[in-house]
XYZ file of C-alpha atoms in Angstrom:
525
model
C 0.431 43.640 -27.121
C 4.104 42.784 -27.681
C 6.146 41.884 -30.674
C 8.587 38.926 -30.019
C 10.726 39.870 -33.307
C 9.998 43.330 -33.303
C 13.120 44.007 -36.010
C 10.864 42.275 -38.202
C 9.135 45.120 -38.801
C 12.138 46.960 -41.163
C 10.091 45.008 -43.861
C 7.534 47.663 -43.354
C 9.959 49.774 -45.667
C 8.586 47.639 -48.660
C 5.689 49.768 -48.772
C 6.932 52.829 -51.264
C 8.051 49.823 -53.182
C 4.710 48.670 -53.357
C 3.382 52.401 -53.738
C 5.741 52.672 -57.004
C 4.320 49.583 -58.334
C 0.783 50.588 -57.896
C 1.227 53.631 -60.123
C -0.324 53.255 -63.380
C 2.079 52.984 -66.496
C 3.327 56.737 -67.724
C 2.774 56.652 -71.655
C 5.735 55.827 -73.817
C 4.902 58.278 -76.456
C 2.688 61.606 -76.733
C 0.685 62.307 -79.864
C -1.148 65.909 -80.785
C -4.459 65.335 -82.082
C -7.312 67.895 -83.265
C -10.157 65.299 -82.543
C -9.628 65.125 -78.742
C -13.340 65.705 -78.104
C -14.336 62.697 -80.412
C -12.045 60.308 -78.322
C -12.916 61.347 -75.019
C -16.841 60.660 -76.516
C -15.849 57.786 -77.569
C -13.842 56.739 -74.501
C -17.277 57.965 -72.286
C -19.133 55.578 -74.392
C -17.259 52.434 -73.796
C -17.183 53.281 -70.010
C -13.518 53.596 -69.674
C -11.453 54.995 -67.390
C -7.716 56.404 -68.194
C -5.038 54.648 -66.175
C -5.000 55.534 -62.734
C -3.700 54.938 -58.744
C -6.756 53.166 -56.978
C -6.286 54.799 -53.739
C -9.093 51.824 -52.058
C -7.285 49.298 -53.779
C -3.623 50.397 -52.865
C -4.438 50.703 -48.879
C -5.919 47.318 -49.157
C -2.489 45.775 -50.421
C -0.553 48.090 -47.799
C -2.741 46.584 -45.339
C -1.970 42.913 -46.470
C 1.354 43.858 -46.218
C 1.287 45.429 -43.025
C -0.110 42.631 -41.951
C 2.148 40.122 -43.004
C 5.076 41.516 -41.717
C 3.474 41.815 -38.422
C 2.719 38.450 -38.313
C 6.243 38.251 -39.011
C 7.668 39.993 -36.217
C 5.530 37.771 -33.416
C 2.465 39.675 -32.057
C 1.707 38.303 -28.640
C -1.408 39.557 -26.486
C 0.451 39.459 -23.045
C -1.340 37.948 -20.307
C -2.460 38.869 -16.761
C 0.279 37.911 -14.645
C 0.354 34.550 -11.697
C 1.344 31.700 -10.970
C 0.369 29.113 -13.634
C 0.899 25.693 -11.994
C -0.678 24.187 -8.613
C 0.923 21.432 -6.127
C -1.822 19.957 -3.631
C -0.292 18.350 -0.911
C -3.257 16.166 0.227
C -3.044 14.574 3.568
C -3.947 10.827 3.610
C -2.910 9.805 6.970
C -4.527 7.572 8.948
C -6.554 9.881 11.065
C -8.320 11.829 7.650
C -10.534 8.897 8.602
C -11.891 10.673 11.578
C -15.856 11.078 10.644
C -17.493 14.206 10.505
C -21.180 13.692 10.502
C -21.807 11.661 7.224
C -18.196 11.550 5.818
C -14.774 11.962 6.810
C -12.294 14.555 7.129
C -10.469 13.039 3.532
C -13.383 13.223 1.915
C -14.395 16.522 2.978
C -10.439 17.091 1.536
C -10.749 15.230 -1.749
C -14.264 16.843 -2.385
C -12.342 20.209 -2.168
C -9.931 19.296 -4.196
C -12.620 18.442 -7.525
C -14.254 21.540 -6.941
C -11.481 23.838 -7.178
C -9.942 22.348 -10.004
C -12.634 22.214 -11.816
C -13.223 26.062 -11.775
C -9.423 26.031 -13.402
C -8.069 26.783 -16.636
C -7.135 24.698 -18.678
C -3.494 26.004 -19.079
C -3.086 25.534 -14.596
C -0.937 22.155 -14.316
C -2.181 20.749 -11.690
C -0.168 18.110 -9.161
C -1.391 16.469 -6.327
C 1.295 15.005 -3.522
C -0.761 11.910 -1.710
C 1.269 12.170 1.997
C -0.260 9.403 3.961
C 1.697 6.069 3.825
C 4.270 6.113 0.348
C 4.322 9.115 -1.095
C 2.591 9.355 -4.244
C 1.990 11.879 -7.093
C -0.056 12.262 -9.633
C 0.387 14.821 -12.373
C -2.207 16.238 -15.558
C -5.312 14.659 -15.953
C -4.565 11.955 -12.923
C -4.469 14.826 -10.837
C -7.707 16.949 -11.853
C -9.109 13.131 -11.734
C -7.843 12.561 -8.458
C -7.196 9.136 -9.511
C -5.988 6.309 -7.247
C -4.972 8.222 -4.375
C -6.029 5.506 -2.011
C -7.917 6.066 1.197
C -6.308 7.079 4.356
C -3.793 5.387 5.815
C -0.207 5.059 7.573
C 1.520 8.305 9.298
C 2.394 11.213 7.662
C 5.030 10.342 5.193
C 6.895 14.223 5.070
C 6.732 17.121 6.543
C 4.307 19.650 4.782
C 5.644 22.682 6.374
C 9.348 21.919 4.824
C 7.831 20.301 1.292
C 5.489 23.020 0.443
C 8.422 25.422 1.103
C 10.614 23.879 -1.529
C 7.796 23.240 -3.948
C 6.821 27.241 -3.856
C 8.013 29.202 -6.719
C 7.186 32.187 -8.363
C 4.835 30.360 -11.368
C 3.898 27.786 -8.281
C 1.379 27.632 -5.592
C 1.132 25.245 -3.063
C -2.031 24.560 -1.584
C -2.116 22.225 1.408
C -5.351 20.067 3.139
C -4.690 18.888 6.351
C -6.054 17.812 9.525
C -3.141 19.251 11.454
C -2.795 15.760 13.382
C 0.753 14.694 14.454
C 2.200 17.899 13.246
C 4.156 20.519 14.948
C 3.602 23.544 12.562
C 1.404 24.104 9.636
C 2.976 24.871 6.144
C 3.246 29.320 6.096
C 3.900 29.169 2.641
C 0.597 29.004 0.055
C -3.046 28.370 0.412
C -4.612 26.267 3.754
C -7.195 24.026 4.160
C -7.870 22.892 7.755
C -10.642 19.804 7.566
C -11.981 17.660 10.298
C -12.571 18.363 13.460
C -11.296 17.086 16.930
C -13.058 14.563 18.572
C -13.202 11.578 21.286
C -10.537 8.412 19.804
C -10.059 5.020 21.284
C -7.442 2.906 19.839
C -5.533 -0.113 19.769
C -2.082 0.951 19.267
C -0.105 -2.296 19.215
C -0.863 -5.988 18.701
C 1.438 -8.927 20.440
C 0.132 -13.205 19.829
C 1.574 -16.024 21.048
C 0.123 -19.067 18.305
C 0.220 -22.462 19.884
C -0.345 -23.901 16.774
C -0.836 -27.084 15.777
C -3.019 -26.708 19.116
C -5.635 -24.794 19.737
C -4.796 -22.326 22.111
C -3.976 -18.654 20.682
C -3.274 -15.589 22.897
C -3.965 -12.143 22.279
C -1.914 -9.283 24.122
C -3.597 -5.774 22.719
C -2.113 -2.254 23.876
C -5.056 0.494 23.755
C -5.527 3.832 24.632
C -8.187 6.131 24.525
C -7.728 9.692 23.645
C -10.371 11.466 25.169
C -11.465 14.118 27.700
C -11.931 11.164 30.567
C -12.628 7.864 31.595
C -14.771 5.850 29.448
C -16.090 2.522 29.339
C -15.282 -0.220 26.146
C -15.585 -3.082 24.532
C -13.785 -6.033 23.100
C -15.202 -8.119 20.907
C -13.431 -11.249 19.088
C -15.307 -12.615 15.631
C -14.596 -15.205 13.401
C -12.214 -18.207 13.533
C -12.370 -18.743 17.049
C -14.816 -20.438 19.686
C -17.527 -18.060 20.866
C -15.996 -15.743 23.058
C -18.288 -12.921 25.275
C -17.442 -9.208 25.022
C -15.064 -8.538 27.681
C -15.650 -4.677 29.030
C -12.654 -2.777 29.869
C -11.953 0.917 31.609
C -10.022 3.132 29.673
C -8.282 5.932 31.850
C -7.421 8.614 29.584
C -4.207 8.504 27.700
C -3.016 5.998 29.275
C -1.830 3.008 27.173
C -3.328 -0.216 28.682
C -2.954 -3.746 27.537
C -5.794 -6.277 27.409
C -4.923 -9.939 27.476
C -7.254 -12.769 25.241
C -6.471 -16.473 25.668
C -8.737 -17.614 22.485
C -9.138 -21.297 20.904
C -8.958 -21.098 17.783
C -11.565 -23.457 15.259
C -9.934 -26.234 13.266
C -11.159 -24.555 9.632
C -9.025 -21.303 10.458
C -10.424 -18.558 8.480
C -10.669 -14.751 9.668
C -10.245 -13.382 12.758
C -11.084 -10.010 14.195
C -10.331 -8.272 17.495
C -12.388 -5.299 17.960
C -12.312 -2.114 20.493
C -16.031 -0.212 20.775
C -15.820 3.173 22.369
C -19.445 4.884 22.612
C -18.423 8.181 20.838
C -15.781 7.434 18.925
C -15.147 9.333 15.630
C -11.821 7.317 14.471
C -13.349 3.706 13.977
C -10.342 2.791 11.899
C -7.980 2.005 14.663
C -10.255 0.194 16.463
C -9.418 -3.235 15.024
C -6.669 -6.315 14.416
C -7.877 -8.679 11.771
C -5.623 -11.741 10.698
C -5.740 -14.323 9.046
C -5.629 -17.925 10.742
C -4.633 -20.831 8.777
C -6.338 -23.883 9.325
C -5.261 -26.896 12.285
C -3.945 -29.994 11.085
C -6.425 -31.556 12.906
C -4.691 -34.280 11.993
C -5.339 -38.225 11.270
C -3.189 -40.553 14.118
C -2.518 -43.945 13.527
C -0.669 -46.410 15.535
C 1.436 -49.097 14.955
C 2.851 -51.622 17.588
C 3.902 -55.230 17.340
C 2.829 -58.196 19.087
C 4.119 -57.287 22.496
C 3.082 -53.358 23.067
C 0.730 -53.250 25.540
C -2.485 -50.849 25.586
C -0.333 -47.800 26.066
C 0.341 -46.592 22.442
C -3.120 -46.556 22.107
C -4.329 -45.183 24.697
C -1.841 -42.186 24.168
C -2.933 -41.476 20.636
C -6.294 -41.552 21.240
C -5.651 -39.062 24.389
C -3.528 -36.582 22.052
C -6.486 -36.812 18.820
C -8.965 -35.418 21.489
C -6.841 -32.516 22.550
C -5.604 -31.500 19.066
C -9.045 -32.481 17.404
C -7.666 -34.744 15.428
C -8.803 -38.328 15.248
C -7.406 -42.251 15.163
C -7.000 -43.926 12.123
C -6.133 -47.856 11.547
C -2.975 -47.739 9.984
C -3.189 -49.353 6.119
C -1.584 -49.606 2.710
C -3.007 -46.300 1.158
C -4.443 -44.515 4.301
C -4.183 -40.756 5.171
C -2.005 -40.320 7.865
C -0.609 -36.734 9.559
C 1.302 -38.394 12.238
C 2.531 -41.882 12.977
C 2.652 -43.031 16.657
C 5.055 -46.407 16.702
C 5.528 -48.593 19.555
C 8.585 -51.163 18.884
C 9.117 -53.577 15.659
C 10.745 -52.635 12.352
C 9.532 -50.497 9.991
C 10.878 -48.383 6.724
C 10.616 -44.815 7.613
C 12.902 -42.330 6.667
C 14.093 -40.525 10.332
C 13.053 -36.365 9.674
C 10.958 -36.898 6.634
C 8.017 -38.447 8.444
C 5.808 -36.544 11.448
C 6.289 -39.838 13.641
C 6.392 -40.356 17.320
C 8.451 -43.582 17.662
C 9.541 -46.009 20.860
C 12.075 -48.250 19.902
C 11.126 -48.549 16.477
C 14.005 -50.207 13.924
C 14.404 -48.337 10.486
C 17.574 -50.126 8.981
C 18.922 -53.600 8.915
C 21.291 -53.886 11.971
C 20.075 -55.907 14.806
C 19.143 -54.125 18.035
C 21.300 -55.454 20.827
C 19.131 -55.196 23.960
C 21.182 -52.311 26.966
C 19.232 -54.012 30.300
C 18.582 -51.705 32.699
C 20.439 -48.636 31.366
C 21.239 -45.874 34.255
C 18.650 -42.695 33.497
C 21.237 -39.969 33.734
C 19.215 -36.110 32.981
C 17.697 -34.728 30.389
C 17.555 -31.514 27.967
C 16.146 -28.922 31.205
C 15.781 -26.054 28.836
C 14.684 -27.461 25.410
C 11.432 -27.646 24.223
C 10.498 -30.892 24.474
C 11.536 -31.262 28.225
C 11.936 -27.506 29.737
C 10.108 -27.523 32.942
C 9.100 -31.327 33.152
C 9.987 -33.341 35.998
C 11.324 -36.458 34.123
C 13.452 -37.604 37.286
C 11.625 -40.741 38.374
C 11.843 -42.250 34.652
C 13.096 -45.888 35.037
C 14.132 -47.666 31.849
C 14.088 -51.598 31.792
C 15.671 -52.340 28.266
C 17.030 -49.508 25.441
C 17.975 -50.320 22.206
C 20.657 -47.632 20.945
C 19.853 -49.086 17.285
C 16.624 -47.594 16.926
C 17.887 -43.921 17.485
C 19.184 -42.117 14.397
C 20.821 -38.968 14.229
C 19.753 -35.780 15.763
C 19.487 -33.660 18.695
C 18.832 -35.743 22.081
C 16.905 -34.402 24.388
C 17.072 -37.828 27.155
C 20.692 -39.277 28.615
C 21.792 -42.213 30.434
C 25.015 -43.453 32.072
C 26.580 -45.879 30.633
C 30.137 -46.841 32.377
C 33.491 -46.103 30.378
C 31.220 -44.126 27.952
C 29.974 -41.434 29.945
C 26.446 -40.159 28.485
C 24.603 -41.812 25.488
C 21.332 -40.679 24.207
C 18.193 -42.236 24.997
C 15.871 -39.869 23.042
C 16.776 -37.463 19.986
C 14.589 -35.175 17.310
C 15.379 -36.164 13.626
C 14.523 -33.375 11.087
C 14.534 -29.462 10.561
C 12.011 -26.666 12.151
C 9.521 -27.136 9.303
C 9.052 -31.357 9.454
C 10.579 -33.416 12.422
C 10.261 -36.707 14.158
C 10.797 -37.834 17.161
C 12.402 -41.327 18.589
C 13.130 -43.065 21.799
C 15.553 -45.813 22.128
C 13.099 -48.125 24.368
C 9.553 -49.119 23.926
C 6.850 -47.879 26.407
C 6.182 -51.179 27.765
C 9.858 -51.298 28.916
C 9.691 -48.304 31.154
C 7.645 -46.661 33.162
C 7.177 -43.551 30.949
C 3.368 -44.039 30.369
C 2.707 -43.862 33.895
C 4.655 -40.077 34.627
C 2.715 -37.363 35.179
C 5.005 -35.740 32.394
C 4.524 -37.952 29.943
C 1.057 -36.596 28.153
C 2.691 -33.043 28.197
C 6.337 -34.813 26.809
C 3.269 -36.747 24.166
C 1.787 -33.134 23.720
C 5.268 -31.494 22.871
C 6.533 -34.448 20.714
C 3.256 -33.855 18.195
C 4.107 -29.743 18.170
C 8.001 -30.448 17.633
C 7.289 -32.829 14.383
C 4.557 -29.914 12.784
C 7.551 -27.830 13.616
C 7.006 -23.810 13.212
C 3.712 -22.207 12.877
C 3.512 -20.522 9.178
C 3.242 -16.121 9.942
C 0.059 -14.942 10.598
C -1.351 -13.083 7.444
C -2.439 -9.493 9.513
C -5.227 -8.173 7.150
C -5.672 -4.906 9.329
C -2.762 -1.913 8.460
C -0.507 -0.807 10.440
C -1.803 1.366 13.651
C 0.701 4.847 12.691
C 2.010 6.626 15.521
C 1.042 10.376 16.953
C -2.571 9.593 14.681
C -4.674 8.503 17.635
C -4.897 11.714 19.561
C -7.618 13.785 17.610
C -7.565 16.255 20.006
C -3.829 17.099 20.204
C -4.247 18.802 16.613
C -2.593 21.630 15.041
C -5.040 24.323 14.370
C -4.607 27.002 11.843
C -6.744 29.590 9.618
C -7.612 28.887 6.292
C -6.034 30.326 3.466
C -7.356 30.563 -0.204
C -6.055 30.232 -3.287
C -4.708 33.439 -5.113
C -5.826 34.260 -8.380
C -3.509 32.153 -11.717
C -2.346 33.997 -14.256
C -3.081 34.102 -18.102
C -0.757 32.990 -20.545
C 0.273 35.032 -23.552
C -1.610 34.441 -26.557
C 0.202 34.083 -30.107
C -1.321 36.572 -32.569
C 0.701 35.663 -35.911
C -2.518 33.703 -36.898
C -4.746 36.497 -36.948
C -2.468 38.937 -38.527
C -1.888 36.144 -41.342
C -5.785 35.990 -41.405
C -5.936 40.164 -41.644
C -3.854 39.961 -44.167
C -6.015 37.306 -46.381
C -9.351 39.495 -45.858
C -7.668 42.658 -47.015
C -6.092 40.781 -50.372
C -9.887 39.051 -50.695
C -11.458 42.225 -50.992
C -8.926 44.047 -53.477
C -10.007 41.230 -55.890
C -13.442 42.496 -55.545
C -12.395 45.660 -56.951
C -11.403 47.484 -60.016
């Protein structure tokens, strides 16, 4: 017991006061008398008393005064002494996911966690650190709760050896659960938890694609390891929004980072797809897959237009480039769907850029075209995207119209004397929408008949779809120095000590001492 005010307790001098006030009245006056025996009888026969000190009563108001003033002064019942307030730093990296028979190593952790603080008092504060991915805290009932601290995920966010140093104190204890994975020391400083245990770990540590879209074609480059004692046969399996593909198996030498190649074709629809690595064994399953999110193909709706003199080649060469993007040919009407226009001469009104359009010596404004007769084919664009790598050397052009090409990038030149080079072929439009125009029609040259030219078709109807939208990866992020379960940091467990009591106000019962004793001097007389 301790008195916070203890001076208070000069009011404890009150008390002879209170004695002198107790005493019964002296009389003001004496009178002699010769019938004193008749008045005592008669004083015996009414029951009365003379004026007196109660000595009951009296202790009963010194006690209600005593206690009053002690209630005064503070009384506190001091407690046991300890720390009063606990900081869980809870591991939530991404290898807590490691399984353990039936559950994993976080929820070994978390489990814990509930039962410990449950067993608190009331008066522990109680804050939980989440350290795998963003650091997040939780604090009072959240904490006891456990509430939304996420599954495991991401690399360790801090280092638990330096934060449970500075979150010790002397009314603090830190009490860390850990797997010891991708750590160099565990924390000295508080209670330990080691959960999990080591185990064989395939992974796939790093994810590359090359997306041909609006084609088909999608590559997959995946870097894997596996993390165990020695070689070991796998798996990888593709799902979802690609053609069937068969498991291809793979040897994994031991950690030794390996990369598998996929060249996939992807479905029109789009929808999910998942990349897969199966290790007999492994405890980490996690890790083991990429999962994205493919957007659908155009797949788109081709129609042609071509005046009176185009020969058979326009169509020909849309119906060619429907089949390989799985798109099809529609006639070309008032009110049709169309994706992409493929024009062969006349006059039309299309705005150059703001229309997917493949066009050969199409007009799109009023000024006659003034025919350029055999117009000298002088190079074109070797390391663009349209041309890089095609042999375009034998193209022979009968009759150009420089009319029909509006502005934009060429990617075609020819020689025209006192002029030097002049465009034959440009790319209207920005990386999102584009179209593309040559200044002769196909019947005029000898394009159609190139071995480049159904690549050169192929590139055109890419160029005017223009970038491919970013993939949408579903599956985290694969965190570094979390794959090798058996490179952990072992340590001995360490409980909690024993929290303190807090010190316990004791006016109130003084005040209620104080009451009784005053309760029961009414009672007598």
């Amino acid at each position: 017991m301790s008195l916070t005010h203890a001076a208070h307790l000069w009011w404890l001098l009150l008390l002879p006061l209170l004695y002198w006030l107790a005493l019964p009245p002296r009389p003001r006056q004496q009178a002699w008398t010769a019938h004193l025996v008749q008045w005592q009888l008669a004083q015996r026969a009414l029951r009365q008393k003379p004026p007196r000190l109660s000595g009951l009563r009296f202790l009963l108001l010194a006690l209600a005064c005593a206690a009053a003033v002690m209630a005064h002064a503070g009384p506190v019942w001091l407690g046991t002494p300890g720390p009063t307030r606990l900081v869980v730093l809870l591991d939530a990296s991404a290898s807590m996911a490691a399984r353990d028979g039936d559950r994993s190593a976080f929820d070994a952790a978390t489990a814990a966690v509930r039962q410990q603080v449950a067993a608190l008092p009331e008066h522990v504060e109680v804050t939980v650190l989440r350290c795998g991915g963003d650091l997040v805290r939780r604090h009072g009932p959240s904490a006891r709760a456990l509430h939304d601290v996420g599954r495991p995920s991401g690399a360790l966010a801090v280092d638990l050896e330096q934060l449970a140093a500075a979150a010790t104190r002397a009314d603090t204890v830190v009490w860390t659960l850990t797997d010891g994975q991708g750590q160099t020391r565990l924390p000295s400083k508080g209670a330990l938890t080691c959960v999990g245990r080591p185990g064989p770990n395939a992974a796939i540590v790093a994810v590359r694609t090359v997306d041909r879209w609006p084609l088909p074609g999608f590559g997959v480059a995946l870097d894997v390891v596996s993390c165990t004692g020695g070689a070991r046969t796998g798996e990888v399996r593709v799902t979802g929004a690609v053609h069937d593909e068969p498991p291809l198996s793979i040897e994994l030498e031991p950690r030794t980072v390996q990369t598998v190649s996929l060249d996939l074709e992807r479905l029109a629809k789009g929808g999910p797809l998942e990349v897969r690595l199966h290790v007999a064994g492994d405890v980490l399953p996690d890790d083991d897959v990429w999962q994205v999110e493919l957007p659908p193909l155009p797949a788109p709706r081709i129609a042609v237009l071509a005046d009176a003199e185009a020969g058979p080649y326009a169509k020909v060469a849309a119906e060619t480039l429907a089949q390989e993007v799985e798109g099809k040919v529609v006639k070309a009407a008032a009110g049709a769907e169309v994706g992409l226009l493929l024009v062969d001469g006349g006059a039309m009104a299309l705005v150059p850029g703001r229309t997917r359009a493949i066009c050969f010596g199409s007009q799109f404004d009023q000024r006659a075209p003034v025919p350029w007769l055999e117009p000298q084919f002088a190079d074109w664009d070797r390391g663009g995207a349209l041309t890089a790598g095609l042999d375009l050397s034998e193209l022979r052009v009968h009759c150009a119209f420089r009319e029909t090409l509006p502005q934009g990038q060429p990617f075609l030149w020819a020689e025209e004397p006192g002029q030097g080079r002049v465009p034959l072929a440009v790319v209207a439009g920005d990386e999102n929408l584009a179209s593309v125009h040559f200044g002769f029609r196909l019947q005029d040259s000898n394009l159609p008949l190139l071995p480049a030219f159904p690549q050169l078709l192929r590139r055109a109807f890419v160029r005017s779809y223009g970038a491919a939208a970013k993939l949408q990866v579903r599956s985290p992020a694969v965190a570094a120095g979390e794959q090798d379960l058996e490179a952990r940091v072992a340590g001995a467990d360490r409980p909690l000590p024993p929290f303190g009591t807090p010190d316990r106000e004791m006016g109130a019962w003084s005040l209620l001492l104080g009451l009784v004793a005053l309760a029961l001097r009414g009672f007598l007389r």
